[in-house]
Coordinates of C-alpha atoms and ligand atoms in Angstrom, one line a residue:
M16 CA 11.2 -13.7 17.1
D17 CA 10.9 -13.3 20.9
E18 CA 8.6 -16.0 22.3
K19 CA 7.2 -13.8 25.1
K20 CA 5.8 -11.3 22.6
K21 CA 2.3 -11.5 21.4
R22 CA 1.9 -12.0 17.6
I23 CA -0.1 -9.1 16.3
V24 CA -1.5 -7.5 13.2
I25 CA 0.0 -4.1 12.4
A26 CA -2.1 -1.9 10.1
I27 CA -0.4 1.0 8.5
D28 CA -2.7 3.3 6.5
G29 CA -2.2 6.7 5.0
H30 CA -1.8 8.9 2.0
S31 CA 0.1 7.9 -1.1
S32 CA 3.9 8.6 -1.0
S33 CA 3.7 9.4 2.7
G34 CA 6.6 7.0 3.2
K35 CA 4.5 4.4 4.9
S36 CA 5.8 1.6 2.7
T37 CA 9.4 2.2 3.6
M38 CA 8.4 2.4 7.3
A39 CA 6.3 -0.8 7.1
K40 CA 8.9 -2.8 5.2
D41 CA 11.7 -1.8 7.6
L42 CA 9.5 -2.5 10.7
A43 CA 8.6 -6.0 9.3
R44 CA 12.2 -6.8 8.7
A45 CA 13.3 -5.6 12.1
I46 CA 10.7 -7.7 14.0
G47 CA 10.6 -10.8 11.7
Y48 CA 7.0 -10.1 10.4
T49 CA 5.7 -10.6 6.9
Y50 CA 5.2 -7.3 5.0
I51 CA 2.2 -7.0 2.7
D52 CA 1.9 -4.1 0.4
T53 CA -1.8 -3.9 -0.5
G54 CA -1.3 -0.9 -2.9
A55 CA 0.9 -3.2 -5.0
M56 CA -2.1 -5.5 -5.3
Y57 CA -4.3 -2.7 -6.7
R58 CA -1.4 -1.7 -9.0
A59 CA -1.1 -5.3 -10.3
V60 CA -4.8 -5.4 -11.1
T61 CA -4.3 -2.1 -12.9
L62 CA -1.4 -3.4 -14.9
Y63 CA -3.5 -6.4 -15.9
C64 CA -6.2 -4.0 -17.2
L65 CA -3.6 -2.0 -19.2
R66 CA -2.2 -5.1 -20.7
N67 CA -5.5 -6.7 -21.6
G68 CA -7.2 -3.7 -23.2
L69 CA -9.6 -3.2 -20.2
F70 CA -9.2 0.6 -20.4
D71 CA -11.1 2.7 -22.8
G72 CA -9.2 6.0 -22.2
D73 CA -9.8 6.6 -18.5
N74 CA -12.8 4.3 -18.4
I75 CA -12.6 0.8 -17.3
R76 CA -14.5 -2.0 -19.0
T77 CA -16.0 -3.1 -15.8
D78 CA -17.9 -6.1 -17.1
A79 CA -14.7 -7.6 -18.7
L80 CA -12.8 -6.9 -15.4
R81 CA -15.5 -8.5 -13.3
E82 CA -15.2 -11.6 -15.5
A83 CA -11.4 -11.6 -15.3
I84 CA -10.9 -10.8 -11.6
G85 CA -11.1 -14.4 -10.5
K86 CA -8.2 -15.2 -12.9
I87 CA -5.9 -12.5 -11.6
E88 CA -3.4 -14.2 -9.3
I89 CA -1.2 -11.9 -7.2
S90 CA 1.5 -13.0 -4.9
F91 CA 4.6 -11.8 -3.1
R92 CA 8.0 -13.5 -3.2
P93 CA 11.1 -12.4 -1.3
N94 CA 13.8 -10.9 -3.5
P95 CA 17.2 -12.0 -2.0
R96 CA 18.9 -9.0 -3.6
T97 CA 16.8 -6.3 -2.0
G98 CA 15.7 -8.3 1.1
R99 CA 12.1 -7.2 0.3
P100 CA 9.2 -8.9 -1.3
D101 CA 8.5 -8.5 -5.1
T102 CA 5.0 -8.5 -6.5
Y103 CA 4.0 -11.2 -9.0
L104 CA 1.1 -11.1 -11.4
N105 CA 0.1 -14.5 -12.7
G106 CA 3.5 -15.8 -12.0
E107 CA 5.5 -12.9 -13.5
N108 CA 7.6 -10.5 -11.5
V109 CA 6.0 -7.1 -12.2
E110 CA 7.6 -5.2 -9.3
Q111 CA 9.2 -2.6 -11.6
E112 CA 6.3 -2.1 -14.0
I113 CA 3.7 -1.5 -11.3
R114 CA 5.7 1.5 -9.9
G115 CA 5.7 3.5 -13.2
M116 CA 3.6 6.6 -13.9
E117 CA 1.2 4.8 -16.3
V118 CA 0.0 2.5 -13.6
A119 CA 0.1 5.3 -10.9
D120 CA -2.1 7.4 -13.1
K121 CA -4.8 4.7 -13.7
V122 CA -4.8 2.9 -10.3
S123 CA -7.3 5.0 -8.3
P124 CA -10.4 4.3 -10.5
V125 CA -9.5 0.6 -10.3
A126 CA -9.2 0.7 -6.5
A127 CA -12.6 2.5 -6.4
L128 CA -14.5 -0.6 -7.8
G129 CA -16.4 -2.5 -5.2
F130 CA -15.9 -6.0 -6.7
V131 CA -12.1 -5.4 -7.0
R132 CA -11.9 -4.3 -3.4
R133 CA -13.9 -7.3 -2.2
A134 CA -11.7 -9.7 -4.0
L135 CA -8.5 -8.2 -2.8
V136 CA -9.7 -7.6 0.8
A137 CA -10.6 -11.3 1.0
K138 CA -7.1 -12.2 -0.1
Q139 CA -5.5 -9.8 2.4
Q140 CA -7.5 -11.2 5.3
E141 CA -6.4 -14.7 4.3
M142 CA -2.7 -13.5 4.2
G143 CA -3.0 -12.0 7.7
R144 CA -5.0 -14.9 9.3
E145 CA -2.0 -16.2 11.2
K146 CA -1.1 -12.6 12.4
G147 CA 2.6 -11.6 12.4
V148 CA 2.0 -9.2 9.5
V149 CA 2.7 -5.6 8.8
M150 CA 0.1 -4.6 6.2
D151 CA 0.1 -1.2 4.5
G152 CA -2.7 0.4 2.5
R153 CA -5.7 2.7 2.9
D154 CA -8.4 0.6 4.6
I155 CA -6.4 -1.9 6.6
G156 CA -7.3 -0.5 10.0
T157 CA -10.9 0.3 9.0
V158 CA -12.0 -2.6 6.7
V159 CA -9.4 -5.4 6.3
F160 CA -8.4 -5.8 10.0
P161 CA -10.7 -3.5 12.1
D162 CA -9.5 -5.5 15.1
A163 CA -5.7 -5.0 14.4
E164 CA -3.8 -4.6 17.6
L165 CA -1.8 -1.7 16.3
K166 CA -3.0 0.9 13.8
I167 CA -1.0 3.7 12.5
F168 CA -2.2 6.5 10.1
V169 CA 0.7 8.2 8.3
T170 CA 0.5 11.5 6.6
A171 CA 2.7 14.4 5.3
S172 CA 1.9 17.5 3.2
P173 CA 1.3 17.0 -0.5
E174 CA 4.4 19.0 -1.4
V175 CA 6.6 16.8 0.8
R176 CA 5.1 13.7 -0.7
A177 CA 5.5 14.9 -4.3
R178 CA 9.2 15.6 -3.6
R179 CA 9.7 12.1 -2.2
R180 CA 7.8 10.5 -5.1
L181 CA 9.9 12.4 -7.6
E182 CA 13.1 11.3 -5.9
E183 CA 11.9 7.7 -5.9
L184 CA 11.1 7.9 -9.7
E185 CA 14.5 9.6 -10.4
A186 CA 16.3 6.9 -8.5
K187 CA 14.6 4.4 -10.8
G188 CA 15.5 6.4 -13.9
I189 CA 11.9 7.3 -14.6
A190 CA 11.5 10.9 -15.9
A191 CA 8.8 13.1 -14.5
S192 CA 8.4 16.8 -13.5
Y193 CA 7.6 18.0 -9.9
E194 CA 4.4 19.6 -11.2
E195 CA 3.2 16.4 -12.8
V196 CA 4.0 14.4 -9.7
L197 CA 2.3 16.9 -7.4
A198 CA -0.8 16.9 -9.6
N199 CA -0.9 13.1 -9.5
V200 CA -0.5 13.1 -5.7
R201 CA -3.4 15.6 -5.3
K202 CA -5.6 13.7 -7.8
R203 CA -5.1 10.4 -6.0
D204 CA -5.7 11.9 -2.6
H205 CA -9.0 13.3 -3.9
I206 CA -10.2 10.1 -5.5
D207 CA -9.0 7.9 -2.6
S208 CA -10.7 10.0 0.1
T209 CA -14.0 10.8 -1.7
R210 CA -14.7 7.4 -3.3
A211 CA -17.9 5.6 -2.2
E212 CA -16.2 2.3 -1.5
S213 CA -13.9 2.3 1.6
P214 CA -12.7 5.9 1.3
L215 CA -9.3 6.6 2.9
R216 CA -10.0 7.7 6.4
Q217 CA -8.3 7.4 9.7
A218 CA -9.6 4.6 12.0
D219 CA -10.9 6.1 15.3
D220 CA -8.3 4.1 17.3
A221 CA -5.3 4.7 14.9
L222 CA -2.2 6.6 16.1
V223 CA -1.5 9.5 13.7
L224 CA 2.0 10.1 12.5
D225 CA 2.7 13.3 10.4
N226 CA 6.2 12.6 9.2
S227 CA 6.7 15.8 7.1
H228 CA 9.7 16.8 9.2
L229 CA 10.9 13.4 10.5
S230 CA 13.9 11.4 9.3
I231 CA 13.4 7.7 8.4
A232 CA 15.4 6.8 11.5
E233 CA 13.2 8.9 13.8
Q234 CA 10.0 7.3 12.4
Q235 CA 11.5 3.9 12.7
A236 CA 12.3 4.4 16.4
W237 CA 8.8 5.7 17.1
L238 CA 7.2 2.8 15.3
L239 CA 9.3 0.2 17.1
E240 CA 8.4 1.8 20.4
Q241 CA 4.7 1.5 19.5
Y242 CA 5.2 -2.2 18.6
H243 CA 6.9 -3.0 21.9
R244 CA 4.3 -1.2 23.8
V245 CA 1.5 -3.3 22.2
A246 CA 3.2 -6.7 21.7
G247 CA 4.9 -6.7 25.1
Q248 CA 8.5 -6.0 26.0
Ligands
LIG22 O1 0.0 2.8 -1.8 P1 0.0 2.9 -3.3 O2 0.3 4.3 -3.8 O3 0.9 1.9 -4.0 O4 -1.5 2.6 -3.7 C1 -1.9 2.5 -5.0 C2 -3.4 2.9 -5.1 O5 -4.2 1.9 -4.6 C3 -3.8 4.2 -4.5 O6 -4.6 4.9 -5.5 C4 -4.7 3.8 -3.4 C5 -5.1 2.4 -3.7 N1 -5.2 1.6 -2.5 C6 -6.4 1.3 -1.9 O7 -7.4 1.8 -2.4 N2 -6.5 0.5 -0.8 C7 -5.4 -0.1 -0.3 N3 -5.5 -0.9 0.7 C8 -4.1 0.2 -0.9 C9 -4.1 1.0 -2.0

């Protein structure tokens, strides 16, 4: 990393499947920062709930989860094959499992629980204490790091996001229909932006990026430019 550059916190928030994770991961790799996927942390808690019978249909057994939350250990470890971090739940690599439809379908109500958010936000603040992180999520620029030096809010139309999500799932060999994925994208948008606890909203000082019609390379160039502007040339 360039010594003359300021070490900063980069907060990337936005809608699900807006492509922000790809952007955030690539940026972190390009500038030698640590990438932290906070959505993966909410997904890992959801997987824990599924595996431990903490769902009753769509309802969560909140008392049982409240008791368990202190025992849920989430960490990230680099995967030498992909060059990106994998998510671990209590020591087990769950990267694949947390990306499936079952977890995607159940994660929003888990992420709406105040005690879950408080536990994960504290962990995220600890992970970013030394700066030099690119953190992606929904509330990074508003709640986790309101003083982040660079805040980006990424969005794209629901249709564009559903297409991208479908392609991602297909690439992983997970079967789903466009209608099902679009419905999931819309449902998650609604829950994420109307929940009482830290609803998804743009920080007043965030830069907005609508990437509906941008290529990954175009987004990356824009993002690097913002980084250099804030961290120094
Ligand atoms: O980014 P993602 O699709 O992996 O996020 C999964 C879910 O977690 C999504 O419903 C939004 C929620 N989430 C959140 O509430 N706060 C965050 N910082 C990150 C994700």
